[in-house]
Coordinates of C-alpha atoms and ligand atoms in Angstrom, one line a residue:
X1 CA -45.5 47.2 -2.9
X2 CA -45.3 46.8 -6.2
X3 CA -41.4 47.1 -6.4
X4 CA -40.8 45.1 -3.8
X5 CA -42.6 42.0 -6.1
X6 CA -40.8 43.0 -9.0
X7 CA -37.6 42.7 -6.7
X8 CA -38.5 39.1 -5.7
X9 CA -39.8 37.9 -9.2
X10 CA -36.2 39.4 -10.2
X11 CA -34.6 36.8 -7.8
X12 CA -36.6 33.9 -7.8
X13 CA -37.3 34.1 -12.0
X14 CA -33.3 32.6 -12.4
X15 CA -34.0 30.0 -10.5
X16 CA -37.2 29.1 -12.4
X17 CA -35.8 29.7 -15.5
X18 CA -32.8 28.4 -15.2
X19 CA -32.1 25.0 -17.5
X20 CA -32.8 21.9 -15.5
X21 CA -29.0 20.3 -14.9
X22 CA -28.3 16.7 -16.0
X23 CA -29.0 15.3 -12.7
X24 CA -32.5 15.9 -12.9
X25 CA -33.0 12.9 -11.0
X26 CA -31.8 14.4 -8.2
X27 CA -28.6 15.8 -6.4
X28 CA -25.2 14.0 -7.2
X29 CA -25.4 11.3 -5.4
X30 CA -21.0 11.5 -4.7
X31 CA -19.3 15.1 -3.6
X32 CA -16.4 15.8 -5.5
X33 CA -15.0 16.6 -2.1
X34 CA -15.5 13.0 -0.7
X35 CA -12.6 11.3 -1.5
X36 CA -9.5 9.4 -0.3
X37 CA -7.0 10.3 0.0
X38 CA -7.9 13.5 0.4
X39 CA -7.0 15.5 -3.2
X40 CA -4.9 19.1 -3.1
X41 CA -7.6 20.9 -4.5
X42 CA -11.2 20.2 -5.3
X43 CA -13.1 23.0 -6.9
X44 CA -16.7 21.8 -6.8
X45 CA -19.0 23.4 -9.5
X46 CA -20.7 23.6 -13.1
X47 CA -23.0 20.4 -14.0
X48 CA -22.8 17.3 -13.6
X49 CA -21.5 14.0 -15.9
X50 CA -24.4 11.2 -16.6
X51 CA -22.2 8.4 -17.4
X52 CA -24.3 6.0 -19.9
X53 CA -24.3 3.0 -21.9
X54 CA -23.2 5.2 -24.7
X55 CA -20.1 6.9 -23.4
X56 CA -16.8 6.0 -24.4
X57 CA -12.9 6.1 -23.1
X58 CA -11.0 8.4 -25.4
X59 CA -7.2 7.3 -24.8
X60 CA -3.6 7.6 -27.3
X61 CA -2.3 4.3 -27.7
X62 CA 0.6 5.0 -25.0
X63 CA -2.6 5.3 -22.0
X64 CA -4.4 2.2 -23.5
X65 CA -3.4 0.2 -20.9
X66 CA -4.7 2.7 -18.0
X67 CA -8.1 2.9 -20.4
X68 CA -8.6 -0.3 -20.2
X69 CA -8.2 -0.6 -16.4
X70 CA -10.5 2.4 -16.4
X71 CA -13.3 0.1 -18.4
X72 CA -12.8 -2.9 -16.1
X73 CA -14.0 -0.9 -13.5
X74 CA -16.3 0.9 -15.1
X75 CA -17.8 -2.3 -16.1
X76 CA -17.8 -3.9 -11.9
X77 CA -19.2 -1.0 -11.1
X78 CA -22.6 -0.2 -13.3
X79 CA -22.6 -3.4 -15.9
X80 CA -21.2 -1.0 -19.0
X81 CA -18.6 -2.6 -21.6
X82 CA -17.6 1.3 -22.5
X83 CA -15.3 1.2 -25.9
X84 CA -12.0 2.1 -25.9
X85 CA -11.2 4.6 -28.8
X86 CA -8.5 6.9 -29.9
X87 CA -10.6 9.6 -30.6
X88 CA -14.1 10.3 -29.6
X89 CA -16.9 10.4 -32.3
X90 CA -18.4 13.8 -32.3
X91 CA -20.8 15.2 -29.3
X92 CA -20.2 11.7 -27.9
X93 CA -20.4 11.6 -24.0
X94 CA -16.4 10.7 -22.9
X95 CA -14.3 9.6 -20.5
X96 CA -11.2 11.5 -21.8
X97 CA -7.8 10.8 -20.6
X98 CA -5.2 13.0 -22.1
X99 CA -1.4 14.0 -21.4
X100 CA -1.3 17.3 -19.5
X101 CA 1.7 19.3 -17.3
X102 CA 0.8 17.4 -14.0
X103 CA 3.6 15.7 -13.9
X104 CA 4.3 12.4 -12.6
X105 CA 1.9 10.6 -10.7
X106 CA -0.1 13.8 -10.2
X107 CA -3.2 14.4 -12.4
X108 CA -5.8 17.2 -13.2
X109 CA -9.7 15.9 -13.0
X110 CA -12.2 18.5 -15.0
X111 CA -15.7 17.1 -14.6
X112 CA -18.8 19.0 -17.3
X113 CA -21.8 18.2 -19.1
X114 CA -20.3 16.7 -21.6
X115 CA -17.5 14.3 -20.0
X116 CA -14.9 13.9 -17.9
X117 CA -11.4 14.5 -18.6
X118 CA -8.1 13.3 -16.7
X119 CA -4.7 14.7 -17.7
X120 CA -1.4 14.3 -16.4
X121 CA 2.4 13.9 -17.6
X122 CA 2.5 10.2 -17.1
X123 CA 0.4 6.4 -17.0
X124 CA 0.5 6.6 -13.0
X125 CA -1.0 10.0 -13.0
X126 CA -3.5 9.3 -15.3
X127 CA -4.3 5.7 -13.2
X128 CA -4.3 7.8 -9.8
X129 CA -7.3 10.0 -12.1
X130 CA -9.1 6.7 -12.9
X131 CA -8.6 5.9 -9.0
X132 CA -10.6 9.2 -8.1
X133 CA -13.6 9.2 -10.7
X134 CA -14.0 5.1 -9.3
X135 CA -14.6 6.9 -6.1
X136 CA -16.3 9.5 -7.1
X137 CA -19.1 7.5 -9.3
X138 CA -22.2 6.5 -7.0
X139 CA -22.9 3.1 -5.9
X140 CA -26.1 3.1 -7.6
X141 CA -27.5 4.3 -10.7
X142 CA -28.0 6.8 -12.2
X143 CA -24.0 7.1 -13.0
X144 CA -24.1 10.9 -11.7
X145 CA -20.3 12.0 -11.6
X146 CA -20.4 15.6 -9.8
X147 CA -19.0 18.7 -11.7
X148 CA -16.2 20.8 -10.9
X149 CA -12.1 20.1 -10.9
X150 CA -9.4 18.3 -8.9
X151 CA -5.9 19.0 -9.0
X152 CA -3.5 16.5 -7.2
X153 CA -0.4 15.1 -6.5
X154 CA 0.8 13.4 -3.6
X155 CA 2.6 14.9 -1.0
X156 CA 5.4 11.2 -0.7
X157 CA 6.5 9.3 -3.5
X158 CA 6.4 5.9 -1.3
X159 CA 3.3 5.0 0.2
X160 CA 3.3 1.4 1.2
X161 CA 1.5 -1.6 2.4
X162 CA 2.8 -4.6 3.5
X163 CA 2.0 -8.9 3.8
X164 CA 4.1 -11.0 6.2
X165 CA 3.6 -14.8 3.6
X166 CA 6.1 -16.1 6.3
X167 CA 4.1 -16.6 9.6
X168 CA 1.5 -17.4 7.3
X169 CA 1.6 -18.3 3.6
X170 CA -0.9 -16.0 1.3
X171 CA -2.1 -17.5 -2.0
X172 CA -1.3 -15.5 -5.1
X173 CA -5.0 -14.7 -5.7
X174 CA -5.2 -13.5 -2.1
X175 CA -2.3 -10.9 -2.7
X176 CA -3.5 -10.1 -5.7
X177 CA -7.2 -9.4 -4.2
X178 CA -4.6 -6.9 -1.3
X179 CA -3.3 -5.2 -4.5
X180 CA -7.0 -4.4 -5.9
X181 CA -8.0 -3.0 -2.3
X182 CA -4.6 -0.9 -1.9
X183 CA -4.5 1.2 -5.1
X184 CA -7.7 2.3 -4.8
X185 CA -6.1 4.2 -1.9
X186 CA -3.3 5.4 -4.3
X187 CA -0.9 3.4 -2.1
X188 CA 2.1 2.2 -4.7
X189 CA 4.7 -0.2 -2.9
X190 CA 4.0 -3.2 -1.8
X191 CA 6.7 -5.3 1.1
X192 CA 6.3 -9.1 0.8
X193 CA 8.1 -10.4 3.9
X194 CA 9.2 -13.4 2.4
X195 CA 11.4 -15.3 5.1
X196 CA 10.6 -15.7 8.7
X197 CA 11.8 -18.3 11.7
X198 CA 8.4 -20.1 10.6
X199 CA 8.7 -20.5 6.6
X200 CA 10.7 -19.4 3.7
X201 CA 8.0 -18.6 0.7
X202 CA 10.1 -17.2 -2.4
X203 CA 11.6 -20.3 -5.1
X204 CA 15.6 -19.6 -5.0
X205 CA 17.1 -21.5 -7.3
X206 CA 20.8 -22.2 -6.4
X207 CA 19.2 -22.9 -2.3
X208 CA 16.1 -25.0 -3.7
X209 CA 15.8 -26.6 0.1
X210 CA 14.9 -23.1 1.1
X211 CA 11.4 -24.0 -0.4
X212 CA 10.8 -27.9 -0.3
X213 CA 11.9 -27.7 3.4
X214 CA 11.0 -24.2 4.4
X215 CA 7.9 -23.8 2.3
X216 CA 6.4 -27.0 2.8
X217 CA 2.6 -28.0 4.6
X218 CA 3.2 -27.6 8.1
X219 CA 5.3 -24.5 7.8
X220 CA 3.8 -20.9 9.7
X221 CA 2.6 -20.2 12.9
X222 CA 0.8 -23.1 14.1
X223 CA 1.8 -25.4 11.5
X224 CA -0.6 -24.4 9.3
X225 CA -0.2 -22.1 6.7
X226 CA 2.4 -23.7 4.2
X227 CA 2.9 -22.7 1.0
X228 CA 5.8 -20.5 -0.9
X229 CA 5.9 -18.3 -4.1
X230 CA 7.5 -19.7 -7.6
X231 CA 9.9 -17.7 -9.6
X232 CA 6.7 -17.7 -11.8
X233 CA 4.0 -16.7 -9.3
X234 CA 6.2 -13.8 -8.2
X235 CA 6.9 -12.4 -12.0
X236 CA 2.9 -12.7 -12.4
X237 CA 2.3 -10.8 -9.3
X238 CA 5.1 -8.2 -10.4
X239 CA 2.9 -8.1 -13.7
X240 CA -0.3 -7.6 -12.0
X241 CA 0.9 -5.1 -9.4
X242 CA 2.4 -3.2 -12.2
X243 CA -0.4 -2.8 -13.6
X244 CA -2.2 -0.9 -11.0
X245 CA 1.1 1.1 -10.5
X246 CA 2.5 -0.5 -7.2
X247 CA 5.7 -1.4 -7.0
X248 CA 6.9 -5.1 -5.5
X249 CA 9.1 -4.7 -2.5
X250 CA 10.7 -7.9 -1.5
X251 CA 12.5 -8.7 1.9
X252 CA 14.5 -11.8 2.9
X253 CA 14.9 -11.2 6.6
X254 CA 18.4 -11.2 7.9
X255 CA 20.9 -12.0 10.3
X256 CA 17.9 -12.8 12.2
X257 CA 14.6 -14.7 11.9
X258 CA 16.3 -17.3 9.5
X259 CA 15.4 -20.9 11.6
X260 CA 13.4 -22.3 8.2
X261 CA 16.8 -21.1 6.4
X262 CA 18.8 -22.7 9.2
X263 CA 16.4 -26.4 9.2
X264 CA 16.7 -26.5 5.2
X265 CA 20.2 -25.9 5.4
X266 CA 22.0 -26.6 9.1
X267 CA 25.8 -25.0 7.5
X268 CA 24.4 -21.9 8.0
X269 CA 24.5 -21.7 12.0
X270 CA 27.8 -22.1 13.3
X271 CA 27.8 -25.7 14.7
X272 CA 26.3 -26.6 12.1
X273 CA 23.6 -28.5 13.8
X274 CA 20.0 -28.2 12.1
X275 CA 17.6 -26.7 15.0
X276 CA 13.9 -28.1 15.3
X277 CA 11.6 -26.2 13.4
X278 CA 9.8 -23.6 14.5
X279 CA 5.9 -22.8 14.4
X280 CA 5.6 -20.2 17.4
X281 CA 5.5 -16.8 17.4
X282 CA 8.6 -16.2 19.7
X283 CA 11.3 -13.6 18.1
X284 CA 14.9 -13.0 18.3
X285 CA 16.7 -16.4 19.0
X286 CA 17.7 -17.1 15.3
X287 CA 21.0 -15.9 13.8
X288 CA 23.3 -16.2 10.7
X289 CA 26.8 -17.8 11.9
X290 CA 28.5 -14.0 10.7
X291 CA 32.5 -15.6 10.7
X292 CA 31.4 -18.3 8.2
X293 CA 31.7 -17.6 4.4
X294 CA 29.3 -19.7 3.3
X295 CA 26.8 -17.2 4.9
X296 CA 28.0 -14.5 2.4
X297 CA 27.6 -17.1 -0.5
X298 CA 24.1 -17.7 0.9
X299 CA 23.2 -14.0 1.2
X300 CA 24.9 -12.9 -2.7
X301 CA 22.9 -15.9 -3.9
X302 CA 19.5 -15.0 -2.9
X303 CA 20.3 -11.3 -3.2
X304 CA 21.4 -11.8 -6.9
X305 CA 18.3 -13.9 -7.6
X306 CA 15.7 -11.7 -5.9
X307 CA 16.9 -8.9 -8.2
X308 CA 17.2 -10.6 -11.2
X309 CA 13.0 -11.2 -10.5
X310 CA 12.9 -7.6 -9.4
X311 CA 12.0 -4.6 -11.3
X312 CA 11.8 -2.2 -8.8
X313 CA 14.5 -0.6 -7.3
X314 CA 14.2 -2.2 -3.7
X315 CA 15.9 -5.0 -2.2
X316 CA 14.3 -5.3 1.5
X317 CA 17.3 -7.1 3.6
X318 CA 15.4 -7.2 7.2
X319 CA 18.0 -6.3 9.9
X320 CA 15.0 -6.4 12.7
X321 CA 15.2 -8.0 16.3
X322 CA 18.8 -9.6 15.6
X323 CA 18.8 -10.5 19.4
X324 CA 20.8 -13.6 19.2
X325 CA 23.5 -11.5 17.1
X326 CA 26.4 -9.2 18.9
X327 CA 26.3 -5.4 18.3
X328 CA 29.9 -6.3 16.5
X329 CA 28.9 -8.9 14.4
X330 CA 25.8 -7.4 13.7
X331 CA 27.5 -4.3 12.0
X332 CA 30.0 -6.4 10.4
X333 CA 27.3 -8.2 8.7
X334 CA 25.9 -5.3 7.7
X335 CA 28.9 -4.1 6.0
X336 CA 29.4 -6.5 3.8
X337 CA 25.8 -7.4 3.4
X338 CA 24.0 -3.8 2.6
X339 CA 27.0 -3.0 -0.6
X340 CA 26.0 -6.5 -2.0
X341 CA 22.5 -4.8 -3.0
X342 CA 24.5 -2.2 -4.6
X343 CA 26.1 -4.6 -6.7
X344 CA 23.0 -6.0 -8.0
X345 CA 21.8 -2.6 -8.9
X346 CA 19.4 -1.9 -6.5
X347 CA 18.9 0.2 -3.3
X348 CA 19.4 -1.6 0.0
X349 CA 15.9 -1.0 2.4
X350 CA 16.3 -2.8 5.9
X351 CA 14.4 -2.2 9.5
X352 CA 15.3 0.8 11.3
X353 CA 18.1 -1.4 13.2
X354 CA 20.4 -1.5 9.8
X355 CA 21.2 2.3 11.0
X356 CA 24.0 0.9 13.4
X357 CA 26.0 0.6 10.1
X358 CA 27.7 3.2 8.5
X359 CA 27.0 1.4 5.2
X360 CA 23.6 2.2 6.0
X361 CA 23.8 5.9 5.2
X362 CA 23.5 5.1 1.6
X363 CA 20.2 2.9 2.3
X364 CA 16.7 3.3 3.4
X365 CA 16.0 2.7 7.0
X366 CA 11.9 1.4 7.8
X367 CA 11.0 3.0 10.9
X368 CA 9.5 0.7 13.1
X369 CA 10.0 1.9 16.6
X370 CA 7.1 3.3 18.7
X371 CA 9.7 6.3 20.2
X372 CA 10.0 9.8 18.6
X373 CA 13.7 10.3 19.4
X374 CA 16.3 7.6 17.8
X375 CA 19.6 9.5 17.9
X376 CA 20.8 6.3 16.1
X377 CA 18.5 6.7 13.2
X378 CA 18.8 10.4 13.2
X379 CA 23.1 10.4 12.4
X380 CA 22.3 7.7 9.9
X381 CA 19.5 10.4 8.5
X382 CA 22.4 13.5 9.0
X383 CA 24.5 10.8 7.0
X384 CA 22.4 10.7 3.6
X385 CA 20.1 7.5 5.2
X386 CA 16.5 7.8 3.8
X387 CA 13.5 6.8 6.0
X388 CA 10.4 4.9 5.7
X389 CA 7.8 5.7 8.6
X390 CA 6.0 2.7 9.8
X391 CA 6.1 3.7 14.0
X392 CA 4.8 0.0 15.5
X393 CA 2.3 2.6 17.6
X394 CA 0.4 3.8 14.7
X395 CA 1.0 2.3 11.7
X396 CA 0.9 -1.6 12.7
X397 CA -1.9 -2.9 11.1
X398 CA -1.5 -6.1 13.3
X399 CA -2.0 -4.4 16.5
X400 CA -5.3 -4.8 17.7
X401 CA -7.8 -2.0 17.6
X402 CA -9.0 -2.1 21.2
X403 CA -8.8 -4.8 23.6
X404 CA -11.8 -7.1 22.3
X405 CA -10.3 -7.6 18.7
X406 CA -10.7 -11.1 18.2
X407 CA -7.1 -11.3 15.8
X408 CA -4.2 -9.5 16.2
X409 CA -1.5 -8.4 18.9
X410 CA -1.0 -5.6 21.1
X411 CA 2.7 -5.5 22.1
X412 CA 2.9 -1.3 20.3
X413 CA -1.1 -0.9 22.2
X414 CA -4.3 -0.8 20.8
X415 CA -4.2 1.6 17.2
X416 CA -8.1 2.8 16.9
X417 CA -8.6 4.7 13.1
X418 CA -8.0 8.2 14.8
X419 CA -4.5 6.8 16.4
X420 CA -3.3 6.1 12.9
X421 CA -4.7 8.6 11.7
X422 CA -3.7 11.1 13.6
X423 CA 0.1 12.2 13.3
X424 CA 2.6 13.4 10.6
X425 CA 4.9 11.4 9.2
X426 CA 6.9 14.3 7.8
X427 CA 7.8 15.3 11.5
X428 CA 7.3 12.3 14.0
X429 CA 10.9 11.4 15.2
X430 CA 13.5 14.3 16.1
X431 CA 16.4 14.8 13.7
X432 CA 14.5 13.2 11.0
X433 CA 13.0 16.2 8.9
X434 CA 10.5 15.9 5.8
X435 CA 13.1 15.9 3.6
X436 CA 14.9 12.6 4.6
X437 CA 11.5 11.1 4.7
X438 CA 10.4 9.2 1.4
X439 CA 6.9 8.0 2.5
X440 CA 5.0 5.7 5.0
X441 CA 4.1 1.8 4.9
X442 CA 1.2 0.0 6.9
X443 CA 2.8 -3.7 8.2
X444 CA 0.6 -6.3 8.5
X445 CA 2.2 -9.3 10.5
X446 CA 0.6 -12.4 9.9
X447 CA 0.7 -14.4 13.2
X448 CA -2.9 -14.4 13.8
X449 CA -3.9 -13.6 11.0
X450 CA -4.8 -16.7 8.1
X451 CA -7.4 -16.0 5.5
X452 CA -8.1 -12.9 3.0
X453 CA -11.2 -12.1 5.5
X454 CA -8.0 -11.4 8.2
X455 CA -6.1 -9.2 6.1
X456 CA -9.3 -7.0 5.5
X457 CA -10.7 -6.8 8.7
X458 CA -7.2 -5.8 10.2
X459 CA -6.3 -3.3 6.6
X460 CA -9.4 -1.8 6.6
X461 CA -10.3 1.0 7.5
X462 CA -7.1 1.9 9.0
X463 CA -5.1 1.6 5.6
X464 CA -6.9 4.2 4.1
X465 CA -5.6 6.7 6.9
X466 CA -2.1 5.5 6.4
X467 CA -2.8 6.4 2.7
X468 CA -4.0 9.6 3.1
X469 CA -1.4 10.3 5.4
X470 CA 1.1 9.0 2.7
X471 CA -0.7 10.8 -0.5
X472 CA -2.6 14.7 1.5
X473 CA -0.9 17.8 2.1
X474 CA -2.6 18.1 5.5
X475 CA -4.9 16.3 7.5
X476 CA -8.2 16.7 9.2
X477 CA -9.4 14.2 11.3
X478 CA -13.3 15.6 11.0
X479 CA -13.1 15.2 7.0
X480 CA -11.5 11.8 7.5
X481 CA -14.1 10.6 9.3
X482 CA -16.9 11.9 7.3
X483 CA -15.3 10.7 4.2
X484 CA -15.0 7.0 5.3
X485 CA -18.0 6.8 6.8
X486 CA -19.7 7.3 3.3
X487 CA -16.8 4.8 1.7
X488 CA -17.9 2.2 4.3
X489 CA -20.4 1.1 1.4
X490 CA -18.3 0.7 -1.0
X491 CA -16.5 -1.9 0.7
X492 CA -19.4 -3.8 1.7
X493 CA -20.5 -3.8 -2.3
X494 CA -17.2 -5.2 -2.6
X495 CA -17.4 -8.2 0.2
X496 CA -14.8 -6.6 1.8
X497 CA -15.4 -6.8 5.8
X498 CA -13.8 -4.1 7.4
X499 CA -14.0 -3.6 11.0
X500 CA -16.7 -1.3 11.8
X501 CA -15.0 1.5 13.9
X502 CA -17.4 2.8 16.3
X503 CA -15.5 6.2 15.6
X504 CA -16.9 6.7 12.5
X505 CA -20.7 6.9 11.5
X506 CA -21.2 4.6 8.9
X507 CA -23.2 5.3 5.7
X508 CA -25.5 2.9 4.4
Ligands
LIG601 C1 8.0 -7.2 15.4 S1 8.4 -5.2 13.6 C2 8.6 -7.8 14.3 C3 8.0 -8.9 13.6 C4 6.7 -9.3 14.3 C5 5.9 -8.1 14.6 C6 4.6 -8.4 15.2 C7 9.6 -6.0 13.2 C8 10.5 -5.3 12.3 N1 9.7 -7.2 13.6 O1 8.9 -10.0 13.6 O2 6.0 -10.1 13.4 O3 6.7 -7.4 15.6 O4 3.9 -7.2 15.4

């Protein structure tokens, strides 16, 4: 009798006496295993971070700019104006971040008592850290951070989204709002579709009717939606996307889907006859006059220009649904069209079809098809091609999510959050292993789609499973599930209206 009380005093007294941990308050409120993308690995344990009034952002000068990112957040999220300092004042509660051997845009996360440090090799690594700890601080106080550690990196170095401003013109602020929501998800390219049948919406200089004709009210699907991008806007938005570490991918879409071209400027199809503009969504009738040299001069120009406002190494030259363009000409144009990038210094990226030319094996070739066999795609890829996965099928974010969407189309079917969720972009078409594959991208077309409430409630949730499926080693569909259902919130906090997946069991 006796020793069997002293054996349960023995194992209930560490409990007792145990000290209380700093979440006295209760439980953290945020598992260190509840984000997305999903991290490598995510050892939960050891007490928990208070974040306060009183804690600071240690950062060297070079990581200034990702601390201060860090304290604008910090400050949406719980009202805090944390200082930025080089070096912490002693026993002050810090957010530390700190160069460490994670290279690239990997990181290390170490969560204690006494702060929370990030680490990595490089600004993107550190700002994919800062992208974590936002998720992983509560919605509510008190500021409870879990403790424990998370080592990551992500498993593609492209992981894209993607705005169509040509069936529909997007403001600046608009995309810059897309940018916000993206990197939250870690996602760092993003593909402005720039020139369509409908409109042309990028300022080119040496073609200036591209704009004043082709960007003008009354351009887009409809005939509303008018609008087009300055050489200033776009440098700003280069700036801003920079700063949250995405890259701007832009694409001039070519030898098809160039009518607003082809109205501003009526040399460019071969009769020379200006067509009626256009403002449906029909595709496929428009093409570049492929014997005439002023096309080429036409290309080079807007090629040369689009790089010179270009930092990133990716020139986008379309090559989609070139219907009204012969296999023949269409690979000539290709020849002489994908080297051009090269000569501006950057890497030629063009829809799946571009793979028809052997100029394309030095390029990168946007997957678009819904099939998982393309033995035209899968020489090009046996040729030194790279591939971007963006299967119509699954990673569409225009397709509607069942039949009683109120925007979007169906022509690739119905993508719920499981369906783009659910495959592996490292193995999805035949001949095309993980190797040749450089990431994945979520298209958003914009025929139906006109205001920032559109974009969101087509993005979200289903970008975040492109994400993870861009950024995890593996995926599980359960963990998915559970995991967004508990971000759900966040997004509402924000006055972002997502559509509410009756997949998922929503939190809040
Ligand atoms: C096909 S996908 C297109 C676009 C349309 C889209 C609508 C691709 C490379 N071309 O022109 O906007 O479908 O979903």
């Amino acid at each position: 009798m006796r020793k069997r009380l002293a054996v349960l005093l023995a194992c209930a007294l560490p409990l007792v006496l145990a000290p209380a941990p700093a979440d006295a308050a209760g439980p953290p409120a945020v598992a260190l295993n509840s984000v997305i993308p999903a991290p490598v690995e995510v050892r939960p344990g050891g007490p928990a971070f208070r974040l306060t009034a009183r804690t600071v952002i240690v950062a060297p000068p070079s990581a200034r700019p990702v601390a201060d990112r860090l304290a604008e957040a910090v400050r949406a999220a719980t009202g805090y104006r944390l200082a930025v300092v080089k070096h912490a004042p002693r026993h002050a509660p810090a957010i530390t971040l700190a160069p460490g051997r994670t290279g690239g845009e990997g990181y290390r996360l170490s969560v204690g008592r006494k702060g929370v440090t990030i680490r990595s090799g490089g600004n993107s690594g550190l700002f994919n850290g800062v992208q974590t700890l936002r998720q992983l601080l509560p919605l509510e106080a008190p500021w409870t951070v879990a403790g424990g550690e998370i080592l990551d990196r992500p498993r593609f170095a492209y992981r894209g989204a993607f705005l169509d401003l040509a069936r529909h013109f997007h403001t600046p602020a608009e995309i810059k709002q897309y940018i916000d929501e993206i990197s939250q998800f870690k996602v760092n390219h993003l593909h402005l579709h720039l020139s369509d049948d409908q409109g042309w919406r990028i300022q080119i200089d040496s073609w200036p009717r591209l704009t004043a004709v082709g960007g003008a009210a009354g351009t887009g699907v409809d005939g509303v939606g008018g609008g087009f991008l300055t050489k200033a806007d776009y440098r700003d938005l280069v700036r801003y996307a920079a700063a949250r570490y995405v890259t701007i991918v832009p694409e001039i879409d070519m030898p098809g889907h160039v009518n607003a071209a082809q109205v501003a400027y009526p040399e460019l199809t071969c009769d020379g006859v200006a067509p009626p503009p256009r403002t449906d969504t029909a595709v496929g009738y428009s093409s570049l006059c492929i014997g005439k040299e002023v096309t080429y001069r036409f290309v080079e120009d807007v090629i040369r220009e689009l790089a010179e406002l270009t930092p990133g190494p990716l020139i986008h030259i379309g090559g989609d649904e070139a219907h009204a363009t012969s296999e023949a000409d269409y690979i000539a144009f290709q020849q002489r069209v994908l080297p051009l990038v090269g000569k501006y210094g950057k890497t030629a990226y063009g829809w799946n079809e571009i793979t028809q030319a052997p100029a394309s094996h030095t390029a990168i070739a946007q997957y678009w098809n819904t099939s998982t066999t393309d033995p035209t795609l899968a020489a090009a890829v046996a040729a030194g091609a790279k591939v971007i996965m963006s299967p119509a099928n699954l990673a569409y974010l225009d397709m509607k999510y069942d039949p009683s969407t109120r925007l979007g189309l169906s022509w690739a079917g119905y993508i719920e959050v499981r369906t783009a969720y659910d495959w592996d972009p490292g193995a999805h078409v035949t001949g095309v292993p993980e190797s040749a594959v450089l990431g994945v991208e979520a298209p958003l077309w914009s025929e139906t789609l006109r205001s920032i409430e559109d974009i969101e409630f087509m993005a979200f949730p289903r970008l975040a499973a492109i994400a993870e499926l861009g950024w995890s080693p593996s995926r599980d569909w359960e963990s998915f599930r559970t995991r967004l259902g508990a971000y759900g919130p966040r997004w509402t906090a924000r006055g972002v209206g997502f559509y509410p997946s009756p997949q998922i069991d929503w939190a809040g």
